[in-house]
């Protein structure tokens, strides 16, 4: 994602409609996050723990479940990631093991972690299936406005 500084964006006027479309998209994303948090809480864990489980299970092909990779994927500082993994390990949702060669910590889901992830993900997916059209529509409106004005869509 490219983020422009204030000087580069100063010449680009935004209409009230564009602000409304961006606000709607932000609302849709926030609402999905709120519902995800609620689903995790109903299953007895914090939403960040659910996101950790999802991140471990859903790593791209070839990505290793190291602390560094997980911190990058969750956009967290390493110390925060370490504390989160410790919390998940304390609840027996993950195990942390060191690679014999270089001492890198690898994170793996336990059976309880996989079961918890599955139950929460079913609820989250059902919500996304119902709300998906609204979310997609909000994103399309934002993209459509940029194209109408001849701006590049990154």
mmCIF file of C-alpha atoms in Angstrom:
data_model
loop_
_atom_site.group_PDB
_atom_site.id
_atom_site.type_symbol
_atom_site.label_atom_id
_atom_site.label_comp_id
_atom_site.label_asym_id
_atom_site.label_seq_id
_atom_site.Cartn_x
_atom_site.Cartn_y
_atom_site.Cartn_z
ATOM 1 C CA UNK A 1 0.000 0.000 0.000
ATOM 2 C CA UNK A 2 1.309 3.413 -0.916
ATOM 3 C CA UNK A 3 0.809 6.228 1.572
ATOM 4 C CA UNK A 4 1.317 9.720 0.224
ATOM 5 C CA UNK A 5 2.503 12.620 2.305
ATOM 6 C CA UNK A 6 0.342 15.692 2.822
ATOM 7 C CA UNK A 7 1.977 17.626 -0.038
ATOM 8 C CA UNK A 8 1.185 14.958 -2.599
ATOM 9 C CA UNK A 9 -2.458 14.716 -1.544
ATOM 10 C CA UNK A 10 -3.098 18.447 -1.108
ATOM 11 C CA UNK A 11 -4.082 18.908 -4.763
ATOM 12 C CA UNK A 12 -6.624 16.081 -4.749
ATOM 13 C CA UNK A 13 -10.113 17.268 -3.894
ATOM 14 C CA UNK A 14 -12.501 14.810 -2.312
ATOM 15 C CA UNK A 15 -16.230 15.109 -2.632
ATOM 16 C CA UNK A 16 -18.697 14.662 0.198
ATOM 17 C CA UNK A 17 -19.768 11.449 -1.539
ATOM 18 C CA UNK A 18 -16.182 10.128 -1.450
ATOM 19 C CA UNK A 19 -15.924 10.864 2.271
ATOM 20 C CA UNK A 20 -19.223 9.077 2.833
ATOM 21 C CA UNK A 21 -18.096 6.063 0.828
ATOM 22 C CA UNK A 22 -14.800 5.869 2.728
ATOM 23 C CA UNK A 23 -16.664 6.219 6.017
ATOM 24 C CA UNK A 24 -19.040 3.412 5.026
ATOM 25 C CA UNK A 25 -16.151 1.132 4.090
ATOM 26 C CA UNK A 26 -14.418 1.877 7.415
ATOM 27 C CA UNK A 27 -17.682 1.170 9.239
ATOM 28 C CA UNK A 28 -18.137 -2.166 7.444
ATOM 29 C CA UNK A 29 -14.578 -3.238 8.314
ATOM 30 C CA UNK A 30 -14.982 -2.111 11.943
ATOM 31 C CA UNK A 31 -18.314 -3.892 12.273
ATOM 32 C CA UNK A 32 -16.796 -7.154 11.024
ATOM 33 C CA UNK A 33 -13.972 -6.743 13.562
ATOM 34 C CA UNK A 34 -16.450 -6.081 16.370
ATOM 35 C CA UNK A 35 -18.457 -9.181 15.494
ATOM 36 C CA UNK A 36 -15.266 -11.232 15.345
ATOM 37 C CA UNK A 37 -14.323 -9.991 18.821
ATOM 38 C CA UNK A 38 -17.745 -10.946 20.134
ATOM 39 C CA UNK A 39 -17.534 -14.444 18.618
ATOM 40 C CA UNK A 40 -14.144 -14.993 20.258
ATOM 41 C CA UNK A 41 -15.401 -13.732 23.621
ATOM 42 C CA UNK A 42 -18.406 -16.048 23.422
ATOM 43 C CA UNK A 43 -15.933 -18.935 22.992
ATOM 44 C CA UNK A 44 -13.997 -17.749 26.039
ATOM 45 C CA UNK A 45 -10.899 -16.169 24.489
ATOM 46 C CA UNK A 46 -9.739 -12.685 23.628
ATOM 47 C CA UNK A 47 -10.054 -11.679 19.988
ATOM 48 C CA UNK A 48 -6.272 -11.232 19.647
ATOM 49 C CA UNK A 49 -5.836 -14.891 20.578
ATOM 50 C CA UNK A 50 -8.314 -15.867 17.874
ATOM 51 C CA UNK A 51 -6.408 -13.725 15.380
ATOM 52 C CA UNK A 52 -3.170 -15.421 16.427
ATOM 53 C CA UNK A 53 -4.707 -18.860 15.853
ATOM 54 C CA UNK A 54 -6.060 -17.753 12.479
ATOM 55 C CA UNK A 55 -2.704 -16.291 11.492
ATOM 56 C CA UNK A 56 -0.813 -19.476 12.376
ATOM 57 C CA UNK A 57 -3.295 -21.717 10.557
ATOM 58 C CA UNK A 58 -3.689 -19.391 7.571
ATOM 59 C CA UNK A 59 -0.066 -18.578 6.774
ATOM 60 C CA UNK A 60 0.668 -18.353 3.058
ATOM 61 C CA UNK A 61 2.198 -21.443 1.503
ATOM 62 C CA UNK A 62 5.900 -21.587 2.262
ATOM 63 C CA UNK A 63 5.725 -19.147 5.194
ATOM 64 C CA UNK A 64 7.153 -20.499 8.434
ATOM 65 C CA UNK A 65 5.272 -20.065 11.738
ATOM 66 C CA UNK A 66 8.070 -18.138 13.429
ATOM 67 C CA UNK A 67 7.632 -15.316 15.886
ATOM 68 C CA UNK A 68 8.982 -12.861 13.307
ATOM 69 C CA UNK A 69 6.584 -14.009 10.578
ATOM 70 C CA UNK A 70 3.589 -13.947 12.911
ATOM 71 C CA UNK A 71 4.487 -10.487 14.220
ATOM 72 C CA UNK A 72 4.710 -9.195 10.644
ATOM 73 C CA UNK A 73 1.437 -10.833 9.592
ATOM 74 C CA UNK A 74 -0.393 -9.457 12.644
ATOM 75 C CA UNK A 75 1.335 -6.036 12.424
ATOM 76 C CA UNK A 76 2.557 -6.321 16.010
ATOM 77 C CA UNK A 77 5.902 -5.491 17.609
ATOM 78 C CA UNK A 78 7.957 -8.583 18.511
ATOM 79 C CA UNK A 79 7.541 -8.080 22.269
ATOM 80 C CA UNK A 80 3.751 -7.867 21.935
ATOM 81 C CA UNK A 81 3.781 -10.963 19.744
ATOM 82 C CA UNK A 82 5.839 -12.840 22.302
ATOM 83 C CA UNK A 83 3.406 -11.923 25.102
ATOM 84 C CA UNK A 84 0.455 -12.992 22.961
ATOM 85 C CA UNK A 85 2.065 -16.347 22.176
ATOM 86 C CA UNK A 86 2.860 -16.829 25.868
ATOM 87 C CA UNK A 87 -0.790 -16.155 26.715
ATOM 88 C CA UNK A 88 -1.993 -18.597 24.053
ATOM 89 C CA UNK A 89 0.487 -21.222 25.269
ATOM 90 C CA UNK A 90 -0.776 -20.695 28.815
ATOM 91 C CA UNK A 91 -4.266 -21.551 27.588
ATOM 92 C CA UNK A 92 -2.861 -24.595 25.720
ATOM 93 C CA UNK A 93 -3.936 -23.157 22.349
ATOM 94 C CA UNK A 94 -0.420 -23.200 20.869
ATOM 95 C CA UNK A 95 2.952 -24.726 21.549
ATOM 96 C CA UNK A 96 6.223 -22.901 21.159
ATOM 97 C CA UNK A 97 9.293 -24.879 20.176
ATOM 98 C CA UNK A 98 12.801 -23.903 19.191
ATOM 99 C CA UNK A 99 14.328 -24.958 15.900
ATOM 100 C CA UNK A 100 17.424 -26.947 16.784
ATOM 101 C CA UNK A 101 19.539 -25.297 14.086
ATOM 102 C CA UNK A 102 19.154 -21.602 14.814
ATOM 103 C CA UNK A 103 17.027 -21.347 17.959
ATOM 104 C CA UNK A 104 14.128 -19.704 16.121
ATOM 105 C CA UNK A 105 10.806 -20.231 17.912
ATOM 106 C CA UNK A 106 8.135 -22.025 15.888
ATOM 107 C CA UNK A 107 4.490 -21.772 16.859
ATOM 108 C CA UNK A 108 2.061 -24.646 16.320
ATOM 109 C CA UNK A 109 -1.615 -24.988 17.147
ATOM 110 C CA UNK A 110 -2.598 -27.620 19.669
ATOM 111 C CA UNK A 111 -5.702 -29.759 19.241
ATOM 112 C CA UNK A 112 -7.557 -27.344 21.560
ATOM 113 C CA UNK A 113 -6.264 -24.411 19.489
ATOM 114 C CA UNK A 114 -7.500 -25.980 16.243
ATOM 115 C CA UNK A 115 -10.915 -26.748 17.767
ATOM 116 C CA UNK A 116 -11.265 -23.226 19.165
ATOM 117 C CA UNK A 117 -10.192 -21.717 15.856
ATOM 118 C CA UNK A 118 -12.694 -23.868 13.974
ATOM 119 C CA UNK A 119 -15.662 -22.932 16.204
ATOM 120 C CA UNK A 120 -14.957 -19.203 16.071
ATOM 121 C CA UNK A 121 -14.194 -19.229 12.352
ATOM 122 C CA UNK A 122 -17.540 -20.867 11.577
ATOM 123 C CA UNK A 123 -19.333 -18.019 13.374
ATOM 124 C CA UNK A 124 -17.142 -15.362 11.732
ATOM 125 C CA UNK A 125 -17.623 -16.883 8.281
ATOM 126 C CA UNK A 126 -21.401 -16.951 8.711
ATOM 127 C CA UNK A 127 -21.311 -13.248 9.566
ATOM 128 C CA UNK A 128 -19.119 -12.524 6.529
ATOM 129 C CA UNK A 129 -21.448 -14.486 4.267
ATOM 130 C CA UNK A 130 -24.376 -12.360 5.424
ATOM 131 C CA UNK A 131 -22.507 -9.036 5.407
ATOM 132 C CA UNK A 132 -20.247 -9.771 2.428
ATOM 133 C CA UNK A 133 -22.393 -8.008 -0.159
ATOM 134 C CA UNK A 134 -22.464 -4.791 1.910
ATOM 135 C CA UNK A 135 -18.704 -4.939 2.471
ATOM 136 C CA UNK A 136 -18.009 -5.605 -1.213
ATOM 137 C CA UNK A 137 -20.385 -2.824 -2.252
ATOM 138 C CA UNK A 138 -18.627 -0.357 0.075
ATOM 139 C CA UNK A 139 -15.216 -1.277 -1.347
ATOM 140 C CA UNK A 140 -16.460 -1.089 -4.927
ATOM 141 C CA UNK A 141 -17.870 2.407 -4.283
ATOM 142 C CA UNK A 142 -14.469 3.619 -3.061
ATOM 143 C CA UNK A 143 -12.664 2.093 -6.056
ATOM 144 C CA UNK A 144 -15.261 3.370 -8.534
ATOM 145 C CA UNK A 145 -14.836 6.980 -7.329
ATOM 146 C CA UNK A 146 -11.059 6.818 -7.824
ATOM 147 C CA UNK A 147 -11.484 5.451 -11.333
ATOM 148 C CA UNK A 148 -14.049 8.130 -12.240
ATOM 149 C CA UNK A 149 -11.506 10.815 -11.411
ATOM 150 C CA UNK A 150 -8.753 9.081 -13.351
ATOM 151 C CA UNK A 151 -6.656 8.354 -10.276
ATOM 152 C CA UNK A 152 -4.543 5.250 -10.068
ATOM 153 C CA UNK A 153 -5.944 2.462 -7.939
ATOM 154 C CA UNK A 154 -2.961 0.976 -6.063
#
